[in-house]
XYZ file of C-alpha atoms in Angstrom:
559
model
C 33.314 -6.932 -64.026
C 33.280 -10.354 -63.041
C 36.974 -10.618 -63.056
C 37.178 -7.849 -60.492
C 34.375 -9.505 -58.474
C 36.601 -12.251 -58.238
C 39.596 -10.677 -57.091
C 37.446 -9.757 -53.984
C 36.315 -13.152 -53.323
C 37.633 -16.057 -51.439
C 39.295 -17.571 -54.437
C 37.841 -21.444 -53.254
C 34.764 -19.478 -53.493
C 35.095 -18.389 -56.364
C 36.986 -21.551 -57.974
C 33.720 -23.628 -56.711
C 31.416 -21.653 -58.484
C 33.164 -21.883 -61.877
C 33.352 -25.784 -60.955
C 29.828 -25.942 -60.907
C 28.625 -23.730 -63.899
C 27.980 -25.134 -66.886
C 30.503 -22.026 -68.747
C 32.642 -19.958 -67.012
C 34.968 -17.331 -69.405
C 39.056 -17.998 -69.300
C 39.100 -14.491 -67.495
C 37.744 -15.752 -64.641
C 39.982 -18.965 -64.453
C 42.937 -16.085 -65.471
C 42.152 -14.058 -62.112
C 41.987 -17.312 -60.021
C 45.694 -18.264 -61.097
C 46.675 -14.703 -59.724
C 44.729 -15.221 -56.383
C 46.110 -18.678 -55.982
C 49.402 -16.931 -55.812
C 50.218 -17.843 -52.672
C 49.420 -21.446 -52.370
C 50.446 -24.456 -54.640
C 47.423 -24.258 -56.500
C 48.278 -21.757 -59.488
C 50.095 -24.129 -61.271
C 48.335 -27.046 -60.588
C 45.120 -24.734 -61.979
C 46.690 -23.587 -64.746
C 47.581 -27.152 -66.010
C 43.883 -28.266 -65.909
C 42.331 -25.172 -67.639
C 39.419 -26.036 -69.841
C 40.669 -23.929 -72.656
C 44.048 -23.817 -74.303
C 45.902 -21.190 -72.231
C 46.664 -17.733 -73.947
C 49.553 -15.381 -73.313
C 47.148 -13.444 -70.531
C 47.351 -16.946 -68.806
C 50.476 -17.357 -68.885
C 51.192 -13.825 -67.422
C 48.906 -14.476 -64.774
C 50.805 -17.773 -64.279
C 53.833 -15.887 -64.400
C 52.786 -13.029 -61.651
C 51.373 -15.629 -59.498
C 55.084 -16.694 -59.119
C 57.056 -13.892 -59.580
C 58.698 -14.478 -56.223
C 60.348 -17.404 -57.410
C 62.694 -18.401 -60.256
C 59.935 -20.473 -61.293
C 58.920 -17.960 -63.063
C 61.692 -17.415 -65.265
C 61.225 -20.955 -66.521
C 57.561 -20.407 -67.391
C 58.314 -17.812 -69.096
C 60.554 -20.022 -71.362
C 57.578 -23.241 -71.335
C 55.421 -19.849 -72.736
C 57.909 -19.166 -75.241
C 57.833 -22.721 -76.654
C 54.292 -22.933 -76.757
C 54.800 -20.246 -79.182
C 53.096 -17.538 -76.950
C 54.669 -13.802 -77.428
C 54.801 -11.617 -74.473
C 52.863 -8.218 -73.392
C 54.074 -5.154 -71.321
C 52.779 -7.102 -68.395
C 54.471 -10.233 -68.807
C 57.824 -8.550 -69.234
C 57.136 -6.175 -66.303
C 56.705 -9.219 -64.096
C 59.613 -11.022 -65.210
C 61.797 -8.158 -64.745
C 60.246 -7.175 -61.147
C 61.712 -11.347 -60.412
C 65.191 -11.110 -62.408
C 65.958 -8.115 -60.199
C 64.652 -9.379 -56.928
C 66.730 -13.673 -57.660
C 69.841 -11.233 -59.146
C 69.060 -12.785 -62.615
C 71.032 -10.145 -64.462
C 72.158 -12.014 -67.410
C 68.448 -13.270 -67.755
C 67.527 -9.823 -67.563
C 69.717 -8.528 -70.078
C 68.161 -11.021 -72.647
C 64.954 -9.842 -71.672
C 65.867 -6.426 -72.311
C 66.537 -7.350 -75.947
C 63.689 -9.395 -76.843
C 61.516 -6.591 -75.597
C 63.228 -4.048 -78.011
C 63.086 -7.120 -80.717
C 59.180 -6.815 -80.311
C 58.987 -3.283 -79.639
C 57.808 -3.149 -76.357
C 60.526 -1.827 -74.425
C 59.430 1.772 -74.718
C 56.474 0.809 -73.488
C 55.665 2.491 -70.185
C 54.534 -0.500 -68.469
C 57.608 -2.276 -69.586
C 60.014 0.757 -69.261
C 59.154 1.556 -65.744
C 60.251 -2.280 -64.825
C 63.317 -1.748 -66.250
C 64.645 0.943 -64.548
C 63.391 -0.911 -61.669
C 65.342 -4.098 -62.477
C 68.523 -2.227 -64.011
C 68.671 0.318 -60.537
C 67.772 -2.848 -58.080
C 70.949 -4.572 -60.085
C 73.048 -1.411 -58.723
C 73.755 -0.131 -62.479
C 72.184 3.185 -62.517
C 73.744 4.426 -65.609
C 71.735 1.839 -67.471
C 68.350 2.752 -65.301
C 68.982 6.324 -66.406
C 69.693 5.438 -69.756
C 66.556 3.290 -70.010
C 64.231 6.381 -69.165
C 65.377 8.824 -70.713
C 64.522 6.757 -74.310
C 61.069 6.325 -72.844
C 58.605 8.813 -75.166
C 55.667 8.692 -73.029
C 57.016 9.027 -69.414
C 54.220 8.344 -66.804
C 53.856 8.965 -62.699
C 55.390 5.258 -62.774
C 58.108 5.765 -64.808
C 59.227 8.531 -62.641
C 58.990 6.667 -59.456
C 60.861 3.537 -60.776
C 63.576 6.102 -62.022
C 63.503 8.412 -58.948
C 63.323 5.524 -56.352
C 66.172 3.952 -58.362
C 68.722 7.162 -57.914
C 68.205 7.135 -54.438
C 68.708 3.591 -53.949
C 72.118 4.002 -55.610
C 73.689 7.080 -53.486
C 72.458 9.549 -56.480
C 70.341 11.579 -54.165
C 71.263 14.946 -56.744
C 69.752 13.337 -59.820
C 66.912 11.731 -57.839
C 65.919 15.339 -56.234
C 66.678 16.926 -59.816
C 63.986 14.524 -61.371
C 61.404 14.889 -58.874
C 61.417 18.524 -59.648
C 61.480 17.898 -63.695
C 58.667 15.420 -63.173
C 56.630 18.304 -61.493
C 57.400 21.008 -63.681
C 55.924 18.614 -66.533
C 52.748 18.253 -64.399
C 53.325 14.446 -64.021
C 50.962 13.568 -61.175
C 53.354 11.883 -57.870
C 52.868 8.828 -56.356
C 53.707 7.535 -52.784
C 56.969 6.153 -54.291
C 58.051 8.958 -55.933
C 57.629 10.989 -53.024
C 59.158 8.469 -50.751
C 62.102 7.904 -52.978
C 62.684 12.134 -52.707
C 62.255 12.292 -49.004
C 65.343 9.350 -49.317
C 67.535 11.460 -51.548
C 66.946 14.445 -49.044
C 67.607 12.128 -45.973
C 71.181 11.270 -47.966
C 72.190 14.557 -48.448
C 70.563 15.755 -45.132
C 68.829 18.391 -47.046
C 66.345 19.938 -44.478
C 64.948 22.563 -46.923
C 64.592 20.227 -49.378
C 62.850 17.389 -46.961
C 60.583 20.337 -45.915
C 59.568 21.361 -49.310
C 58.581 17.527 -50.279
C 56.823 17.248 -46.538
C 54.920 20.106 -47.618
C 53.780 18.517 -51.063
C 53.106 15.351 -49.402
C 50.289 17.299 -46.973
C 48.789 18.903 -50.472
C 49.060 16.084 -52.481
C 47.508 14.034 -49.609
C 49.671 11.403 -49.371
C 51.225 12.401 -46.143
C 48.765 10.066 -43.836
C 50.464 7.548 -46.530
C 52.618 4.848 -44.045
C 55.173 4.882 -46.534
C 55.704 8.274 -46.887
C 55.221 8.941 -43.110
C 58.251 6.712 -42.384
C 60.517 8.376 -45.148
C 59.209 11.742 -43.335
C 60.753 10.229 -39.970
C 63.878 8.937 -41.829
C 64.384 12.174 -43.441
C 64.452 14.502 -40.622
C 65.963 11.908 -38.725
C 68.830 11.964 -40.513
C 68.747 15.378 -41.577
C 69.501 16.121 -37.622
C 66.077 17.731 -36.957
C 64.980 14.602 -34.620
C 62.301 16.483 -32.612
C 60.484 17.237 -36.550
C 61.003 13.644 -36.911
C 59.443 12.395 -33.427
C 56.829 15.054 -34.276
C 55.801 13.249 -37.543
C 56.263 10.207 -35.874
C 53.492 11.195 -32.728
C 51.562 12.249 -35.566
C 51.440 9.123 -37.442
C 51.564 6.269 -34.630
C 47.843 5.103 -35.248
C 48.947 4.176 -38.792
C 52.549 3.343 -38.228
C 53.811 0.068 -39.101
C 57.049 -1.476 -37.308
C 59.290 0.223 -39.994
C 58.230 3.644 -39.150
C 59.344 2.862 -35.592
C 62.722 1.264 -36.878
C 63.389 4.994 -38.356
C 62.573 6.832 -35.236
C 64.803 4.371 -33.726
C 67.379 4.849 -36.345
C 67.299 8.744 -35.861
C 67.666 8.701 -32.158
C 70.425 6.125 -32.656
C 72.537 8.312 -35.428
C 72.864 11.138 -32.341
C 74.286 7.899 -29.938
C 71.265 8.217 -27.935
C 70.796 4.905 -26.623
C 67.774 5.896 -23.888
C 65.366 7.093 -26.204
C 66.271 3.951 -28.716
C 65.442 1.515 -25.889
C 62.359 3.997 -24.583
C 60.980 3.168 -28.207
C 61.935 -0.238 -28.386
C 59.862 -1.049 -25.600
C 56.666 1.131 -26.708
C 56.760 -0.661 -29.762
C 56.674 -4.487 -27.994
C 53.836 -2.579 -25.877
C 51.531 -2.022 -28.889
C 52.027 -5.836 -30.400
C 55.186 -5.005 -32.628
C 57.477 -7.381 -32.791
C 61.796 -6.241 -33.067
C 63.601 -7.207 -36.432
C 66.751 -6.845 -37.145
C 66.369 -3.615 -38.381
C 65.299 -2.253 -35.039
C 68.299 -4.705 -33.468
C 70.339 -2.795 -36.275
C 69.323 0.529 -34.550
C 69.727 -0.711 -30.975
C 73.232 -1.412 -31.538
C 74.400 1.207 -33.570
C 72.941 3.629 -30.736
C 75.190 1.695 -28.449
C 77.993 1.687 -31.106
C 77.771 5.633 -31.505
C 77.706 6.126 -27.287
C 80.800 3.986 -27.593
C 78.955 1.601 -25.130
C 81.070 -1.886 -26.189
C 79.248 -4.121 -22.998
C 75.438 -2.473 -23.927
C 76.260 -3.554 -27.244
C 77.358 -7.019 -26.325
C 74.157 -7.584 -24.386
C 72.297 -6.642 -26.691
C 73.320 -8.755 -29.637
C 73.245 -11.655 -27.315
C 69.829 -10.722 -26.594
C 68.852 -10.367 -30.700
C 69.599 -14.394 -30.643
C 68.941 -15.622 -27.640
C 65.743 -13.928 -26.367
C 64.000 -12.967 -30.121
C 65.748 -15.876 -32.174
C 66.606 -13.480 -34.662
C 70.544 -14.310 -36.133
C 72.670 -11.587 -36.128
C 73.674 -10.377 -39.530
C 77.009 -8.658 -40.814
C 75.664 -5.650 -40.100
C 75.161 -6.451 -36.385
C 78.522 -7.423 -36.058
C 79.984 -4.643 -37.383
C 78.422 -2.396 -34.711
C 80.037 -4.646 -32.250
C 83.738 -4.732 -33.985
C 82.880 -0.638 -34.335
C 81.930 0.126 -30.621
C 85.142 -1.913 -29.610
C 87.788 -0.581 -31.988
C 86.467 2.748 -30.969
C 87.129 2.694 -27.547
C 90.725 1.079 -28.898
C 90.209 -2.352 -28.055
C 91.521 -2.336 -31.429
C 93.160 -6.114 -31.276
C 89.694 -7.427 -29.559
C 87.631 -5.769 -32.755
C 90.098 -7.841 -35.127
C 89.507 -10.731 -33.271
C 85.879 -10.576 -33.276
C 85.789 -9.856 -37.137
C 88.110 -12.839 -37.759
C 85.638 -15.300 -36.404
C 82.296 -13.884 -36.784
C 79.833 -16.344 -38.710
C 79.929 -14.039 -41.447
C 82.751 -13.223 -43.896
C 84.075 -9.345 -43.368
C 83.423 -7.314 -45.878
C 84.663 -3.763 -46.484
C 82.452 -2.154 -44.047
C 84.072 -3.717 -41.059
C 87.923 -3.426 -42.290
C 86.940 0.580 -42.950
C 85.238 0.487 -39.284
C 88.670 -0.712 -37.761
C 90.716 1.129 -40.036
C 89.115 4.381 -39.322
C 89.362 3.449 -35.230
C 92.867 2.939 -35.941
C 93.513 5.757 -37.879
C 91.739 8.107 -34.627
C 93.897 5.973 -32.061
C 97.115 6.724 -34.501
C 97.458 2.937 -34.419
C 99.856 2.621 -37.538
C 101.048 -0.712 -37.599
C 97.498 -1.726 -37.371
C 96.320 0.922 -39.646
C 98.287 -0.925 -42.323
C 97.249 -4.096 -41.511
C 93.185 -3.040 -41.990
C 94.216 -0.703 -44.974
C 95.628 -3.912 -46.897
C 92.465 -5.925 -46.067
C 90.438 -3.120 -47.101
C 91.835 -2.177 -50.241
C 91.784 -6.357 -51.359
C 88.542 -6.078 -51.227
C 87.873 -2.517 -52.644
C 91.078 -1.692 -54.571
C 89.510 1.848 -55.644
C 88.409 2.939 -52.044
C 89.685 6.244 -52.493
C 88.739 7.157 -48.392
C 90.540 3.963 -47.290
C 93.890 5.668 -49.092
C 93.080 9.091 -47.462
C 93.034 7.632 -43.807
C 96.458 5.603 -44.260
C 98.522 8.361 -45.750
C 97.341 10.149 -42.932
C 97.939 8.082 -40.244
C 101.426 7.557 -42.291
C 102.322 10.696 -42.581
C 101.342 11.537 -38.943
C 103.590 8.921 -37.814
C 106.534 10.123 -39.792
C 106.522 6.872 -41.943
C 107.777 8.859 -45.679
C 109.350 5.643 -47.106
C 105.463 3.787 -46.787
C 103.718 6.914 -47.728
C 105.303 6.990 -50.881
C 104.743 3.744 -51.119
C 100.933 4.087 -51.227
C 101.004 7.153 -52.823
C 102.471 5.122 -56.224
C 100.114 2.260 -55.252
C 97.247 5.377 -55.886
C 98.786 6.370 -59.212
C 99.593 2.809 -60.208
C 95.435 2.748 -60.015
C 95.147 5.839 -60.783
C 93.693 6.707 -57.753
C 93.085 10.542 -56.426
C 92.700 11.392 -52.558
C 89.724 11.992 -51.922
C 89.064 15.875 -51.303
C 87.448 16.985 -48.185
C 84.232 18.394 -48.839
C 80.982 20.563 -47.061
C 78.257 21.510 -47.345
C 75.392 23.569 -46.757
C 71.841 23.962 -47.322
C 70.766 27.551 -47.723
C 66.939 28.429 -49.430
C 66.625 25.288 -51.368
C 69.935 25.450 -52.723
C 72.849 23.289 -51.685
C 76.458 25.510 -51.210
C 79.640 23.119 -51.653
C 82.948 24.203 -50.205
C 86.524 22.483 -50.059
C 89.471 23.343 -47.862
C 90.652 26.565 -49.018
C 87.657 27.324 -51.171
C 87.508 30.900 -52.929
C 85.454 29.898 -55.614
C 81.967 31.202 -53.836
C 80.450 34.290 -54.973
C 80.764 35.515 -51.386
C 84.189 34.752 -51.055
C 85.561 37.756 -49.158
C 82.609 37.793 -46.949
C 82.920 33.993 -45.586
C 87.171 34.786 -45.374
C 86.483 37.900 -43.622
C 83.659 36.181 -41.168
C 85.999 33.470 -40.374
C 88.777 35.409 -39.549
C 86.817 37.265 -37.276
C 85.377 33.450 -35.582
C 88.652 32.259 -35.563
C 89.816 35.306 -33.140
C 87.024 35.078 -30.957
C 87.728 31.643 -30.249
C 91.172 32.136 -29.550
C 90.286 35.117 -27.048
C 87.889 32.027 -25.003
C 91.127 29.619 -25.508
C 90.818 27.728 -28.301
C 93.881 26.241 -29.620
C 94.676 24.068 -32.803
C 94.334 20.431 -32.480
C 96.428 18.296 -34.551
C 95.952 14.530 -35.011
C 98.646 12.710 -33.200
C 101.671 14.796 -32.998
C 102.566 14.722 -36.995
C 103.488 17.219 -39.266
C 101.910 20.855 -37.503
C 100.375 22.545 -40.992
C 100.547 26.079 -41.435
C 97.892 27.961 -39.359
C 96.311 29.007 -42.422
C 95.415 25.707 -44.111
C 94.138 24.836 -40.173
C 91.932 27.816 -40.675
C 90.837 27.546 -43.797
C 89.259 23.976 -43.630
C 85.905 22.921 -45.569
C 83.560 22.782 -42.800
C 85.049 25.946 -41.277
C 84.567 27.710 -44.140
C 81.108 26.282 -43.781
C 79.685 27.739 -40.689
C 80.955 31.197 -41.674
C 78.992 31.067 -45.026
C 76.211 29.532 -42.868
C 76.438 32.577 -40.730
C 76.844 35.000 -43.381
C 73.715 34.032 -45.255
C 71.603 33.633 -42.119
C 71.153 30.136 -43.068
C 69.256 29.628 -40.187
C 66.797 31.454 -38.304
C 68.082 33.392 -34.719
C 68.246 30.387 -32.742
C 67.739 27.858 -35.084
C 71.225 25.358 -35.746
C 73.156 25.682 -38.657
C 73.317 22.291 -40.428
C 77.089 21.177 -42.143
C 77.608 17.807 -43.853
C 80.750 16.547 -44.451
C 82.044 13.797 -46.862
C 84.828 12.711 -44.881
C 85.417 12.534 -40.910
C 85.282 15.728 -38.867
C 88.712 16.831 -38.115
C 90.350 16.876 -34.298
C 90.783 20.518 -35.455
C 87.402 21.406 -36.495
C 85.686 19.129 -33.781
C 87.658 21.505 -30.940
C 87.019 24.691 -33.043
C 82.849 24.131 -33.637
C 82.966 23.686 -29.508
C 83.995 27.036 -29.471
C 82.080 28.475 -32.609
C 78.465 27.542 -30.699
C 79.267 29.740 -28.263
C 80.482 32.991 -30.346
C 77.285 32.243 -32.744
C 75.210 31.479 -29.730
C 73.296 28.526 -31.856
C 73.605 24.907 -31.784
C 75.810 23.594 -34.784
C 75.181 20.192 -36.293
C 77.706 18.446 -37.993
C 76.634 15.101 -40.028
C 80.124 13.485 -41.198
C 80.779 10.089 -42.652
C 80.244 8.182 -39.133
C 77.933 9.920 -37.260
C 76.185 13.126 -35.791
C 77.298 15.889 -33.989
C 76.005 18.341 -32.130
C 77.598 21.183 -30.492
C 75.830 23.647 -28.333
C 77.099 25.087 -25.260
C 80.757 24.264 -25.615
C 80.452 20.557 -25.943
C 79.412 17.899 -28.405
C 76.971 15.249 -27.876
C 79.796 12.589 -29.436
C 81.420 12.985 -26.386
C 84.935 13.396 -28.268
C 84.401 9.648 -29.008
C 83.839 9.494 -33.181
């Protein structure tokens, strides 16, 4: 008890009063080097104890700088002072090998703790699938928990916050839902690291369902989980649900909840309401980061606004002192090459501050690939691929750009570059969320249960469109494919499941992802399809949002 009265204390308070009494227990002087955390005075404590130190002391030594690879080498000073580790020690050092990238260190760790057969413990377990998902090797994190006998609310989170950190958003989602059908209690992480999975795969149902156990399980007033609520409907398309949650949770909201309201307004490209909330937030005593400059520009980025977006990094340094990060300048290289300043963009990436790194040779090859800039195309496709030799999309935009350009000598070219690496295209997939349950479809799909409906619905689309004068669209004068494979395209086939499963109430949108880019094709056709369906369809591809109601697209026909 008086440990925990401690922890509440002043800890110069505290560390006067043990000064002056004639005994004070090494649990009090334990909880003092954890308080101390944040000044110098841990370690100078620690080294003037009045009792030989024991392994709880060195843990508390060891949290107090788990921040710092200081740590690591207490940890060894422990170990030759012939002082074992517990769960808590190990938990601690694995929470700072993930967050100083200490993987080797880690991996040593790992084996010591199964040497003294701790690793299955769930204090230790959970840590480990913390430090094995934060060092982007999920198979491992998985691997790690599913050996653990005794899984706890914590050893869920860890796991399920892990998946979703590494683009797994099906296995995260699948093991929130084992986790409840074993009755293990859920946490704000856990429930945050869902809502993220959700937000991935833009899964409104499934964002709905974990809103609604959030409000029973009381953890929806929860800051955390309020701002994954925001980011999830954000990016699930449903931005009024997300500015509702957000209304609903200002008093509490902390500047990252505003960063994903920003960040949901600026996915849709609109730049008013990004700036409208940038300024609320410096009204109530927030302060901009860089993840609300992040948002600013990629709202600018997305409106294809390449001056806005210039002003406004130049503001991020010059008038808030924050440096621009890659990430920054990618928007700006972005927002250029789309327009099809595509030389400017290059020029900008080549002398940034910052090294490129894939993300801005895929931004400029993908802008190059829209303009049917081939020459280019190659160029960014070569710097791409250097960096990311298996970037299966990068191969799937040259070959065709390539092939659109009538280029068969360099197509085949890449094409035994992909088999050298043994490489596949990637396939163009989407999908759609209908009761929970997530429908995937490829180009020329008949493997749905409801096969001749969705053919027979989109037949009957495809003619109403053409009776309001829709005509095929096809990327840059190449090769014209048969009208059927036109027809027949993943997120066509899509929208007529969509519509043939009421996936959405009467005048509610119907919600399509897609892995890849939204064909020229498509894009033109959905204009159309709004207006036969009389809804509002929303497309989320691999660059942005779009949404089509009333014959047009909020995009703009700039993606």
């Amino acid at each position: 008890m008086a440990s925990e009265a401690a922890a509440n204390t002043d800890p110069r308070i505290v560390h006067a009063q043990a000064l002056k009494s004639p005994y004070t227990p090494l649990s009090i002087y334990n909880t003092l080097i954890r308080l101390y955390s944040t000044t110098p005075y841990s370690l100078r404590l620690f080294s003037h104890l009045p009792f030989s130190p024991t392994v709880v002391s060195w843990t508390a030594l060891i949290s107090a700088n788990s921040s710092s690879p200081l740590s690591l080498r207490l940890f060894l000073s422990m170990l030759r002072n012939s002082h074992l580790p517990h769960p808590g020690t190990l938990a601690s050092l694995f929470k700072t090998a993930a967050s100083v990238s200490a993987l080797l260190f880690g991996l040593s760790l790992h084996s010591l703790s199964i040497k003294l057969s701790l690793h299955s413990h769930p204090f230790t377990a959970s840590s480990l699938v913390n430090f094995y998902a934060k060092c982007r090797l999920p198979h491992d994190a998985c691997k790690v928990f599913d050996e653990i006998t005794d899984k706890d609310e914590v050893c869920y989170a860890s796991a399920i916050v892990g998946l979703a950190q590494n683009s797994r958003p099906v296995e995260a989602l699948s093991l929130f839902a084992e986790m409840k059908r074993y009755n293990v209690v859920s946490t704000v992480h856990s429930i945050a690291g869902a809502l993220r999975a959700a937000a991935e795969m833009a899964a409104l149902e499934q964002c709905s369902i974990i809103h609604g156990h959030a409000l029973v399980t009381g953890f929806d007033t929860d800051v955390v989980v309020g701002s994954s609520l925001i980011d999830g409907y954000g990016k699930s398309g449903l931005i009024m649900d997300a500015r509702q949650v957000f209304d609903e949770s200002l008093p509490s909201l902390n500047v990252v909840g505003w960063n994903a309201m920003m960040s949901g307004y600026a996915q849709q490209g609109d730049n008013e309401s990004v700036l409208e909330l940038c300024n609320s937030m410096e009204a109530r005593g927030f302060v901009p980061d860089e993840f609300s400059f992040l948002a600013i520009l990629t709202a600018f980025r997305n409106a294809g606004l390449v001056a806005e977006t210039k002003k406004w990094l130049s503001r991020m340094k010059n008038d808030y002192g924050l440096e621009p990060r890659l990430e920054h300048y990618t928007c700006l290289v972005g927002a250029m090459a789309q327009v099809g300043q595509l030389e400017e963009a290059e020029s900008v990436a080549m002398t940034m501050p910052h090294k490129p790194d894939a993300a801005v040779w895929r931004a400029l090859l993908t802008a190059c690939a829209s303009h049917g800039a081939a020459d280019m195309a190659s160029k960014m496709s070569r710097k791409l691929l250097a960096l990311d030799p298996l970037d299966e999309s990068a191969y799937s935009m040259i070959l065709n750009v390539l092939s659109a350009a009538g280029r068969w000598n360099e197509v085949a070219e890449v094409r035994t570059m992909m088999k050298n690496k043994w490489v596949k295209k990637e396939g163009a997939r989407s999908w759609i969320e209908v009761k929970g349950e997530v429908h995937v479809f490829m180009a020329g799909d008949r493997k749905h249960e409801l096969t001749s409906e969705i053919y027979r619905k989109l037949g009957e689309l495809m003619e109403e469109i053409e009776k309001l004068g829709y005509t095929p669209v096809f990327d840059h004068g190449g090769e014209r494919e048969k009208r059927e494979a036109h027809w027949y395209h993943s997120e066509k086939l899509a929208v007529a499941f969509g519509v043939v499963s009421e996936a959405a109430p009467p005048g509610k949108a119907l919600r399509i992802v897609k892995n890849l880019r939204i064909c020229r094709d498509c894009h033109e056709a959905f204009k159309y399809f709004c207006r036969v369906i009389d809804r509002e369809i929303i497309v989320r591809d691999v660059n942005r949002y779009h949404r089509f109601f009333n014959g047009r697209c909020t995009c703009g026909d700039n993606w």
